[in-house]
C-alpha cells in the first residue's frame, strides 16, 4: 500500500516517436484523456533537427501511467506502432511547469495571454501574464480560451454585471478578465486546490489586479464547490463562471444555480460536446435556459440565463444545509 501511495504522487514521462503531421494534429486538448482525474500534459518537439518529419511525443503523468493510458497515447501516433515506448520516472520537481514553459501566447477575443515575461505584449489587446504553473488556466486550453471569447462577446453586446463569481478559478485568469470588462464589479474566485488559490494571488499581483472584498477587487477562497460561508454570503451573483468538468458541473447544478439571481448568467465550460446535453439537462431542471453556445474544437462554452420567477423577486439563496461540495474534482 505504501509503495502504491508513493507511486501515485510521483511524476512519470512516456515518450513515443511521431511524424510532424501527427504532432500538429495534437495541437490542443485530447478528448481521449478528458475523463481522467489527472490527464497527462502532452508536448511534441522535433527529435532530429535535420529530419523535418522526425518528431516525438512526450506525455507527463502525475503517477505511474497505466497500460490503458499508454494504449491511448499509441492511438494518437499510429506511426509509432511496433516501437517500444520509453517510460521513465522523473525527479521530484514541478514537471507541469517545466512541460508548459514552451507554450505559445494565446489570443481570445480582446484578450492576449502569455506565459513568459519575455513574450511581447500584443498591441490593441488586454494583455495578461499567466506563468506556467501547477494550476490549470493558462489560456491554452480550449475551455479557458472559449470562456474568454464568451466574456468578450457578452461585453460587446452591452451586458453589465456587478457581482461575479469564478468557481474553480485555477490561475485566476477568468476572474481577472471579468473584472477588466466590468471594473466596478465585486469579484469572487475560488478553487478546491489551495495551491491554485496561492497561484491566483501571485498572478493577481503580477497583473495589477487588486485583491480584497471591495468593488473592483478579487476575493479569493479555497472551497470544494461552493462550500464556503463567504461564497454564500457574497451571493446572489449576476454572473457565475464554472470552468471545471462535466461530472462536478452536473453535481453542483443545484448549489450553483441557487447562488445566481433571477435573470442572472452562468458560464459553463470544461465539458465535451457529447456531454453538453447531460449538463444542459441538469441546469434546465434548475430553471436555466441556454442563451448562447460557442464551440472551440471538442469543447463548448455554454451561456445560460436564470429564468425570472413571476411574482417572486427575491433570489433563492443556497440552503445552509446544502453544502454544495464536489470533493474529488479539481479546477480545469
mmCIF file of C-alpha atoms in Angstrom:
data_model
loop_
_atom_site.group_PDB
_atom_site.id
_atom_site.type_symbol
_atom_site.label_atom_id
_atom_site.label_comp_id
_atom_site.label_asym_id
_atom_site.label_seq_id
_atom_site.Cartn_x
_atom_site.Cartn_y
_atom_site.Cartn_z
ATOM 1 C CA UNK A 1 0.000 0.000 0.000
ATOM 2 C CA UNK A 2 2.815 2.415 0.875
ATOM 3 C CA UNK A 3 4.537 1.720 -2.458
ATOM 4 C CA UNK A 4 1.290 2.402 -4.312
ATOM 5 C CA UNK A 5 0.804 5.691 -2.456
ATOM 6 C CA UNK A 6 4.335 6.823 -3.246
ATOM 7 C CA UNK A 7 3.876 5.905 -6.915
ATOM 8 C CA UNK A 8 0.648 7.924 -7.123
ATOM 9 C CA UNK A 9 2.490 11.087 -6.101
ATOM 10 C CA UNK A 10 5.441 10.624 -8.440
ATOM 11 C CA UNK A 11 5.916 12.134 -11.892
ATOM 12 C CA UNK A 12 6.440 9.986 -14.976
ATOM 13 C CA UNK A 13 7.129 10.642 -18.631
ATOM 14 C CA UNK A 14 6.228 8.476 -21.626
ATOM 15 C CA UNK A 15 7.984 9.179 -24.939
ATOM 16 C CA UNK A 16 6.947 7.920 -28.365
ATOM 17 C CA UNK A 17 8.187 8.861 -31.841
ATOM 18 C CA UNK A 18 5.741 10.516 -34.219
ATOM 19 C CA UNK A 19 5.556 12.319 -37.526
ATOM 20 C CA UNK A 20 5.209 16.057 -37.908
ATOM 21 C CA UNK A 21 1.643 15.616 -39.156
ATOM 22 C CA UNK A 22 0.746 13.615 -36.051
ATOM 23 C CA UNK A 23 2.373 16.253 -33.841
ATOM 24 C CA UNK A 24 0.402 19.047 -35.494
ATOM 25 C CA UNK A 25 -2.819 17.069 -35.074
ATOM 26 C CA UNK A 26 -2.184 17.024 -31.308
ATOM 27 C CA UNK A 27 -2.414 20.825 -31.065
ATOM 28 C CA UNK A 28 -4.987 21.482 -28.349
ATOM 29 C CA UNK A 29 -6.596 19.180 -25.790
ATOM 30 C CA UNK A 30 -7.201 15.476 -26.387
ATOM 31 C CA UNK A 31 -10.733 14.249 -25.762
ATOM 32 C CA UNK A 32 -9.500 10.708 -25.030
ATOM 33 C CA UNK A 33 -7.987 11.875 -21.727
ATOM 34 C CA UNK A 34 -10.790 14.244 -20.731
ATOM 35 C CA UNK A 35 -12.396 11.865 -18.236
ATOM 36 C CA UNK A 36 -9.170 11.129 -16.357
ATOM 37 C CA UNK A 37 -8.891 12.702 -12.900
ATOM 38 C CA UNK A 38 -5.345 13.799 -13.739
ATOM 39 C CA UNK A 39 -4.892 13.811 -17.517
ATOM 40 C CA UNK A 40 -1.342 13.907 -18.861
ATOM 41 C CA UNK A 41 0.285 17.020 -20.262
ATOM 42 C CA UNK A 42 1.256 16.344 -23.890
ATOM 43 C CA UNK A 43 4.214 18.038 -25.547
ATOM 44 C CA UNK A 44 5.637 17.493 -29.043
ATOM 45 C CA UNK A 45 9.033 18.512 -30.363
ATOM 46 C CA UNK A 46 11.461 17.885 -33.207
ATOM 47 C CA UNK A 47 13.545 14.807 -32.455
ATOM 48 C CA UNK A 48 16.085 15.367 -35.231
ATOM 49 C CA UNK A 49 16.660 18.934 -36.477
ATOM 50 C CA UNK A 50 17.998 17.624 -39.783
ATOM 51 C CA UNK A 51 14.925 15.453 -40.348
ATOM 52 C CA UNK A 52 11.815 17.671 -40.548
ATOM 53 C CA UNK A 53 9.457 14.682 -40.290
ATOM 54 C CA UNK A 54 11.055 13.172 -37.194
ATOM 55 C CA UNK A 55 9.167 14.321 -34.110
ATOM 56 C CA UNK A 56 8.445 12.920 -30.676
ATOM 57 C CA UNK A 57 5.561 12.932 -28.234
ATOM 58 C CA UNK A 58 6.286 13.385 -24.520
ATOM 59 C CA UNK A 59 3.416 12.714 -22.119
ATOM 60 C CA UNK A 60 3.848 13.817 -18.494
ATOM 61 C CA UNK A 61 1.816 11.902 -15.908
ATOM 62 C CA UNK A 62 1.254 12.515 -12.222
ATOM 63 C CA UNK A 63 1.586 8.943 -11.041
ATOM 64 C CA UNK A 64 2.773 5.892 -12.954
ATOM 65 C CA UNK A 65 0.804 5.627 -16.229
ATOM 66 C CA UNK A 66 -1.431 2.603 -16.690
ATOM 67 C CA UNK A 67 -1.272 0.316 -19.684
ATOM 68 C CA UNK A 68 -4.635 1.723 -20.777
ATOM 69 C CA UNK A 69 -3.217 5.257 -20.761
ATOM 70 C CA UNK A 70 -0.192 4.168 -22.788
ATOM 71 C CA UNK A 71 -2.526 2.447 -25.251
ATOM 72 C CA UNK A 72 -4.423 5.723 -25.673
ATOM 73 C CA UNK A 73 -1.143 7.507 -26.350
ATOM 74 C CA UNK A 74 -0.220 4.964 -29.009
ATOM 75 C CA UNK A 75 -3.559 5.516 -30.719
ATOM 76 C CA UNK A 76 -2.633 9.198 -31.134
ATOM 77 C CA UNK A 77 0.560 8.386 -33.059
ATOM 78 C CA UNK A 78 -0.058 5.379 -35.340
ATOM 79 C CA UNK A 79 3.408 5.699 -36.881
ATOM 80 C CA UNK A 80 4.863 4.508 -33.549
ATOM 81 C CA UNK A 81 3.301 1.052 -33.934
ATOM 82 C CA UNK A 82 5.910 -1.555 -33.141
ATOM 83 C CA UNK A 83 8.118 0.970 -31.304
ATOM 84 C CA UNK A 84 8.656 0.459 -27.598
ATOM 85 C CA UNK A 85 7.557 3.424 -25.506
ATOM 86 C CA UNK A 86 10.218 4.980 -23.269
ATOM 87 C CA UNK A 87 8.760 5.158 -19.762
ATOM 88 C CA UNK A 88 10.726 6.932 -17.053
ATOM 89 C CA UNK A 89 10.174 8.247 -13.575
ATOM 90 C CA UNK A 90 11.120 11.902 -13.187
ATOM 91 C CA UNK A 91 12.906 13.584 -10.288
ATOM 92 C CA UNK A 92 10.767 15.347 -7.707
ATOM 93 C CA UNK A 93 10.230 18.726 -9.350
ATOM 94 C CA UNK A 94 7.431 20.804 -10.765
ATOM 95 C CA UNK A 95 7.102 18.885 -14.035
ATOM 96 C CA UNK A 96 3.875 20.644 -15.055
ATOM 97 C CA UNK A 97 5.668 23.996 -15.025
ATOM 98 C CA UNK A 98 8.621 22.547 -16.924
ATOM 99 C CA UNK A 99 6.354 20.999 -19.537
ATOM 100 C CA UNK A 100 4.491 24.282 -20.112
ATOM 101 C CA UNK A 101 7.462 26.613 -20.459
ATOM 102 C CA UNK A 102 7.361 26.499 -24.259
ATOM 103 C CA UNK A 103 3.682 27.355 -24.633
ATOM 104 C CA UNK A 104 2.810 29.959 -27.237
ATOM 105 C CA UNK A 105 0.764 33.042 -26.274
ATOM 106 C CA UNK A 106 -2.980 32.797 -26.924
ATOM 107 C CA UNK A 107 -5.319 35.480 -28.251
ATOM 108 C CA UNK A 108 -9.022 35.048 -27.430
ATOM 109 C CA UNK A 109 -11.353 37.920 -28.155
ATOM 110 C CA UNK A 110 -9.786 41.118 -26.863
ATOM 111 C CA UNK A 111 -7.507 39.178 -24.522
ATOM 112 C CA UNK A 112 -3.895 38.139 -25.137
ATOM 113 C CA UNK A 113 -2.424 35.685 -22.626
ATOM 114 C CA UNK A 114 1.312 34.998 -22.467
ATOM 115 C CA UNK A 115 3.096 32.561 -20.175
ATOM 116 C CA UNK A 116 6.585 34.045 -20.246
ATOM 117 C CA UNK A 117 7.589 37.589 -19.324
ATOM 118 C CA UNK A 118 9.924 37.567 -22.316
ATOM 119 C CA UNK A 119 6.998 37.145 -24.728
ATOM 120 C CA UNK A 120 5.963 40.521 -26.155
ATOM 121 C CA UNK A 121 2.612 42.072 -25.360
ATOM 122 C CA UNK A 122 0.057 42.296 -28.163
ATOM 123 C CA UNK A 123 -0.827 45.926 -29.031
ATOM 124 C CA UNK A 124 -4.527 46.726 -29.004
ATOM 125 C CA UNK A 125 -5.348 43.820 -26.681
ATOM 126 C CA UNK A 126 -5.812 43.317 -22.962
ATOM 127 C CA UNK A 127 -2.586 41.547 -22.013
ATOM 128 C CA UNK A 128 -2.284 39.103 -19.134
ATOM 129 C CA UNK A 129 0.882 37.357 -17.947
ATOM 130 C CA UNK A 130 -0.129 33.945 -16.555
ATOM 131 C CA UNK A 131 3.022 31.948 -15.913
ATOM 132 C CA UNK A 132 3.132 28.194 -16.379
ATOM 133 C CA UNK A 133 2.267 26.605 -13.058
ATOM 134 C CA UNK A 134 0.668 23.659 -11.314
ATOM 135 C CA UNK A 135 -2.733 25.352 -11.576
ATOM 136 C CA UNK A 136 -4.872 24.977 -14.661
ATOM 137 C CA UNK A 137 -5.994 28.012 -16.657
ATOM 138 C CA UNK A 138 -3.030 29.476 -18.509
ATOM 139 C CA UNK A 139 -5.280 30.176 -21.507
ATOM 140 C CA UNK A 140 -4.025 27.370 -23.748
ATOM 141 C CA UNK A 141 -6.895 25.005 -23.039
ATOM 142 C CA UNK A 142 -9.831 25.487 -25.414
ATOM 143 C CA UNK A 143 -12.206 25.698 -22.444
ATOM 144 C CA UNK A 144 -10.370 28.662 -20.908
ATOM 145 C CA UNK A 145 -9.975 30.381 -24.280
ATOM 146 C CA UNK A 146 -13.654 29.729 -25.018
ATOM 147 C CA UNK A 147 -14.655 31.433 -21.769
ATOM 148 C CA UNK A 148 -12.501 34.446 -22.640
ATOM 149 C CA UNK A 149 -14.182 34.682 -26.042
ATOM 150 C CA UNK A 150 -17.640 34.412 -24.469
ATOM 151 C CA UNK A 151 -16.861 37.071 -21.853
ATOM 152 C CA UNK A 152 -15.644 39.371 -24.619
ATOM 153 C CA UNK A 153 -18.826 38.772 -26.653
ATOM 154 C CA UNK A 154 -21.012 39.494 -23.638
ATOM 155 C CA UNK A 155 -19.295 42.833 -23.060
ATOM 156 C CA UNK A 156 -19.533 43.765 -26.729
ATOM 157 C CA UNK A 157 -23.297 43.242 -26.800
ATOM 158 C CA UNK A 158 -23.686 45.504 -23.789
ATOM 159 C CA UNK A 159 -24.208 43.081 -20.919
ATOM 160 C CA UNK A 160 -23.399 44.517 -17.488
ATOM 161 C CA UNK A 161 -22.518 42.727 -14.251
ATOM 162 C CA UNK A 162 -21.845 43.917 -10.742
ATOM 163 C CA UNK A 163 -21.233 40.727 -8.738
ATOM 164 C CA UNK A 164 -19.138 37.995 -10.373
ATOM 165 C CA UNK A 165 -18.047 34.557 -9.112
ATOM 166 C CA UNK A 166 -15.477 32.236 -10.718
ATOM 167 C CA UNK A 167 -15.813 28.733 -9.241
ATOM 168 C CA UNK A 168 -12.776 26.529 -9.947
ATOM 169 C CA UNK A 169 -10.660 29.539 -10.855
ATOM 170 C CA UNK A 170 -7.342 27.718 -11.435
ATOM 171 C CA UNK A 171 -4.932 30.590 -12.146
ATOM 172 C CA UNK A 172 -7.476 33.368 -11.582
ATOM 173 C CA UNK A 173 -7.432 34.334 -15.274
ATOM 174 C CA UNK A 174 -11.199 34.302 -15.893
ATOM 175 C CA UNK A 175 -11.912 36.338 -12.762
ATOM 176 C CA UNK A 176 -9.274 38.871 -13.856
ATOM 177 C CA UNK A 177 -10.779 39.073 -17.344
ATOM 178 C CA UNK A 178 -14.289 39.598 -15.980
ATOM 179 C CA UNK A 179 -13.083 42.332 -13.636
ATOM 180 C CA UNK A 180 -11.342 44.090 -16.520
ATOM 181 C CA UNK A 181 -14.572 44.064 -18.541
ATOM 182 C CA UNK A 182 -16.697 45.221 -15.590
ATOM 183 C CA UNK A 183 -14.225 47.147 -13.390
ATOM 184 C CA UNK A 184 -16.842 48.317 -10.874
ATOM 185 C CA UNK A 185 -17.944 44.768 -10.106
ATOM 186 C CA UNK A 186 -17.300 42.740 -6.979
ATOM 187 C CA UNK A 187 -15.383 39.588 -7.960
ATOM 188 C CA UNK A 188 -15.126 36.310 -6.040
ATOM 189 C CA UNK A 189 -12.865 33.430 -7.116
ATOM 190 C CA UNK A 190 -12.477 30.010 -5.509
ATOM 191 C CA UNK A 191 -10.794 26.687 -6.083
ATOM 192 C CA UNK A 192 -10.708 23.333 -4.320
ATOM 193 C CA UNK A 193 -6.890 23.375 -4.520
ATOM 194 C CA UNK A 194 -5.177 25.759 -2.048
ATOM 195 C CA UNK A 195 -2.138 25.853 -4.342
ATOM 196 C CA UNK A 196 -4.336 27.233 -7.126
ATOM 197 C CA UNK A 197 -5.574 29.957 -4.783
ATOM 198 C CA UNK A 198 -1.975 30.874 -3.906
ATOM 199 C CA UNK A 199 -1.053 30.974 -7.589
ATOM 200 C CA UNK A 200 -4.115 33.110 -8.364
ATOM 201 C CA UNK A 201 -2.955 35.618 -5.744
ATOM 202 C CA UNK A 202 0.523 35.695 -7.295
ATOM 203 C CA UNK A 203 -0.969 36.187 -10.764
ATOM 204 C CA UNK A 204 -3.193 38.988 -9.481
ATOM 205 C CA UNK A 205 -0.173 40.861 -8.181
ATOM 206 C CA UNK A 206 1.765 40.238 -11.416
ATOM 207 C CA UNK A 207 -1.096 41.687 -13.488
ATOM 208 C CA UNK A 208 -2.007 44.633 -11.283
ATOM 209 C CA UNK A 209 -5.304 43.091 -10.172
ATOM 210 C CA UNK A 210 -6.321 44.260 -6.708
ATOM 211 C CA UNK A 211 -7.133 41.632 -4.084
ATOM 212 C CA UNK A 212 -9.796 42.209 -1.485
ATOM 213 C CA UNK A 213 -13.519 42.150 -0.890
ATOM 214 C CA UNK A 214 -14.397 45.578 -2.255
ATOM 215 C CA UNK A 215 -15.571 46.928 -5.581
ATOM 216 C CA UNK A 216 -13.016 46.355 -8.345
ATOM 217 C CA UNK A 217 -11.205 43.704 -6.290
ATOM 218 C CA UNK A 218 -10.969 39.904 -6.361
ATOM 219 C CA UNK A 219 -11.662 37.952 -3.173
ATOM 220 C CA UNK A 220 -10.012 34.508 -3.170
ATOM 221 C CA UNK A 221 -11.208 31.450 -1.250
ATOM 222 C CA UNK A 222 -10.329 27.771 -1.013
ATOM 223 C CA UNK A 223 -13.524 25.729 -1.276
ATOM 224 C CA UNK A 224 -14.901 22.456 -2.598
ATOM 225 C CA UNK A 225 -17.653 23.592 -4.931
ATOM 226 C CA UNK A 226 -19.399 26.451 -3.101
ATOM 227 C CA UNK A 227 -18.858 25.027 0.379
ATOM 228 C CA UNK A 228 -17.611 28.250 1.963
ATOM 229 C CA UNK A 229 -19.582 30.730 4.072
ATOM 230 C CA UNK A 230 -18.109 33.717 2.212
ATOM 231 C CA UNK A 231 -19.206 32.369 -1.189
ATOM 232 C CA UNK A 232 -22.778 32.100 0.082
ATOM 233 C CA UNK A 233 -22.655 35.422 1.933
ATOM 234 C CA UNK A 234 -21.467 37.321 -1.176
ATOM 235 C CA UNK A 235 -24.344 35.905 -3.268
ATOM 236 C CA UNK A 236 -26.548 36.376 -5.203
ATOM 237 C CA UNK A 237 -24.280 36.715 -8.248
ATOM 238 C CA UNK A 238 -25.414 38.131 -11.560
ATOM 239 C CA UNK A 239 -22.549 36.303 -13.340
ATOM 240 C CA UNK A 240 -21.143 32.940 -12.260
ATOM 241 C CA UNK A 241 -18.366 31.169 -14.190
ATOM 242 C CA UNK A 242 -17.649 27.457 -13.718
ATOM 243 C CA UNK A 243 -14.874 26.064 -15.919
ATOM 244 C CA UNK A 244 -14.425 22.635 -14.368
ATOM 245 C CA UNK A 245 -15.570 19.186 -15.601
ATOM 246 C CA UNK A 246 -18.908 17.717 -16.699
ATOM 247 C CA UNK A 247 -19.262 15.488 -13.618
ATOM 248 C CA UNK A 248 -18.929 18.215 -10.986
ATOM 249 C CA UNK A 249 -20.891 20.663 -13.158
ATOM 250 C CA UNK A 250 -23.868 18.291 -13.021
ATOM 251 C CA UNK A 251 -23.392 17.535 -9.330
ATOM 252 C CA UNK A 252 -23.110 21.223 -8.432
ATOM 253 C CA UNK A 253 -26.033 22.418 -10.593
ATOM 254 C CA UNK A 254 -28.479 22.980 -7.679
ATOM 255 C CA UNK A 255 -25.973 24.813 -5.471
ATOM 256 C CA UNK A 256 -24.500 26.934 -8.298
ATOM 257 C CA UNK A 257 -27.914 27.976 -9.590
ATOM 258 C CA UNK A 258 -29.072 28.820 -6.061
ATOM 259 C CA UNK A 259 -26.307 31.421 -5.854
ATOM 260 C CA UNK A 260 -27.372 33.188 -9.070
ATOM 261 C CA UNK A 261 -30.018 35.915 -9.010
ATOM 262 C CA UNK A 262 -33.130 35.798 -11.177
ATOM 263 C CA UNK A 263 -32.163 36.842 -14.702
ATOM 264 C CA UNK A 264 -28.506 36.164 -13.899
ATOM 265 C CA UNK A 265 -25.977 34.422 -16.120
ATOM 266 C CA UNK A 266 -23.923 31.242 -15.717
ATOM 267 C CA UNK A 267 -20.993 30.359 -17.981
ATOM 268 C CA UNK A 268 -20.223 26.634 -18.072
ATOM 269 C CA UNK A 269 -17.101 25.090 -19.611
ATOM 270 C CA UNK A 270 -14.844 22.083 -19.199
ATOM 271 C CA UNK A 271 -17.311 19.682 -20.812
ATOM 272 C CA UNK A 272 -17.008 17.825 -24.112
ATOM 273 C CA UNK A 273 -19.520 18.147 -26.962
ATOM 274 C CA UNK A 274 -21.006 14.751 -26.191
ATOM 275 C CA UNK A 275 -21.516 15.787 -22.548
ATOM 276 C CA UNK A 276 -23.340 19.045 -23.331
ATOM 277 C CA UNK A 277 -26.869 17.577 -23.375
ATOM 278 C CA UNK A 278 -26.481 15.975 -19.937
ATOM 279 C CA UNK A 279 -25.051 19.176 -18.446
ATOM 280 C CA UNK A 280 -27.785 21.302 -20.010
ATOM 281 C CA UNK A 281 -30.489 18.972 -18.670
ATOM 282 C CA UNK A 282 -29.149 19.373 -15.137
ATOM 283 C CA UNK A 283 -29.263 23.173 -15.369
ATOM 284 C CA UNK A 284 -32.610 23.381 -17.143
ATOM 285 C CA UNK A 285 -34.036 21.447 -14.203
ATOM 286 C CA UNK A 286 -32.854 24.367 -12.024
ATOM 287 C CA UNK A 287 -34.648 26.994 -14.113
ATOM 288 C CA UNK A 288 -31.809 27.871 -16.506
ATOM 289 C CA UNK A 289 -32.141 28.303 -20.257
ATOM 290 C CA UNK A 290 -29.440 28.201 -22.928
ATOM 291 C CA UNK A 291 -28.787 31.691 -24.310
ATOM 292 C CA UNK A 292 -25.634 31.075 -26.383
ATOM 293 C CA UNK A 293 -23.082 28.395 -27.172
ATOM 294 C CA UNK A 294 -19.553 28.738 -28.573
ATOM 295 C CA UNK A 295 -17.516 25.653 -29.536
ATOM 296 C CA UNK A 296 -13.722 25.543 -29.742
ATOM 297 C CA UNK A 297 -12.705 22.146 -31.035
ATOM 298 C CA UNK A 298 -14.388 19.486 -28.902
ATOM 299 C CA UNK A 299 -15.056 21.906 -26.050
ATOM 300 C CA UNK A 300 -18.264 24.011 -25.878
ATOM 301 C CA UNK A 301 -18.796 27.063 -23.703
ATOM 302 C CA UNK A 302 -22.418 27.483 -22.613
ATOM 303 C CA UNK A 303 -24.037 30.772 -21.589
ATOM 304 C CA UNK A 304 -27.164 30.174 -19.526
ATOM 305 C CA UNK A 305 -29.699 32.600 -18.104
ATOM 306 C CA UNK A 306 -31.768 32.036 -14.993
ATOM 307 C CA UNK A 307 -35.481 32.372 -15.711
ATOM 308 C CA UNK A 308 -37.178 35.002 -13.536
ATOM 309 C CA UNK A 309 -39.961 33.694 -11.313
ATOM 310 C CA UNK A 310 -43.210 35.590 -11.833
ATOM 311 C CA UNK A 311 -44.472 37.200 -8.653
ATOM 312 C CA UNK A 312 -41.360 36.344 -6.630
ATOM 313 C CA UNK A 313 -38.468 38.762 -6.889
ATOM 314 C CA UNK A 314 -36.168 37.725 -4.098
ATOM 315 C CA UNK A 315 -33.355 35.381 -5.196
ATOM 316 C CA UNK A 316 -33.307 31.870 -3.816
ATOM 317 C CA UNK A 317 -30.138 31.522 -1.777
ATOM 318 C CA UNK A 318 -28.278 28.338 -1.071
ATOM 319 C CA UNK A 319 -29.797 26.428 1.835
ATOM 320 C CA UNK A 320 -27.112 26.273 4.577
ATOM 321 C CA UNK A 321 -27.908 22.564 4.908
ATOM 322 C CA UNK A 322 -26.904 22.043 1.268
ATOM 323 C CA UNK A 323 -23.142 22.260 1.493
ATOM 324 C CA UNK A 324 -22.559 22.365 -2.263
ATOM 325 C CA UNK A 325 -19.496 20.163 -2.104
ATOM 326 C CA UNK A 326 -17.880 18.388 -5.026
ATOM 327 C CA UNK A 327 -14.910 16.710 -3.428
ATOM 328 C CA UNK A 328 -12.515 14.909 -5.708
ATOM 329 C CA UNK A 329 -12.932 17.367 -8.559
ATOM 330 C CA UNK A 330 -10.287 19.967 -9.229
ATOM 331 C CA UNK A 331 -10.479 23.007 -11.447
ATOM 332 C CA UNK A 332 -9.884 22.832 -15.172
#
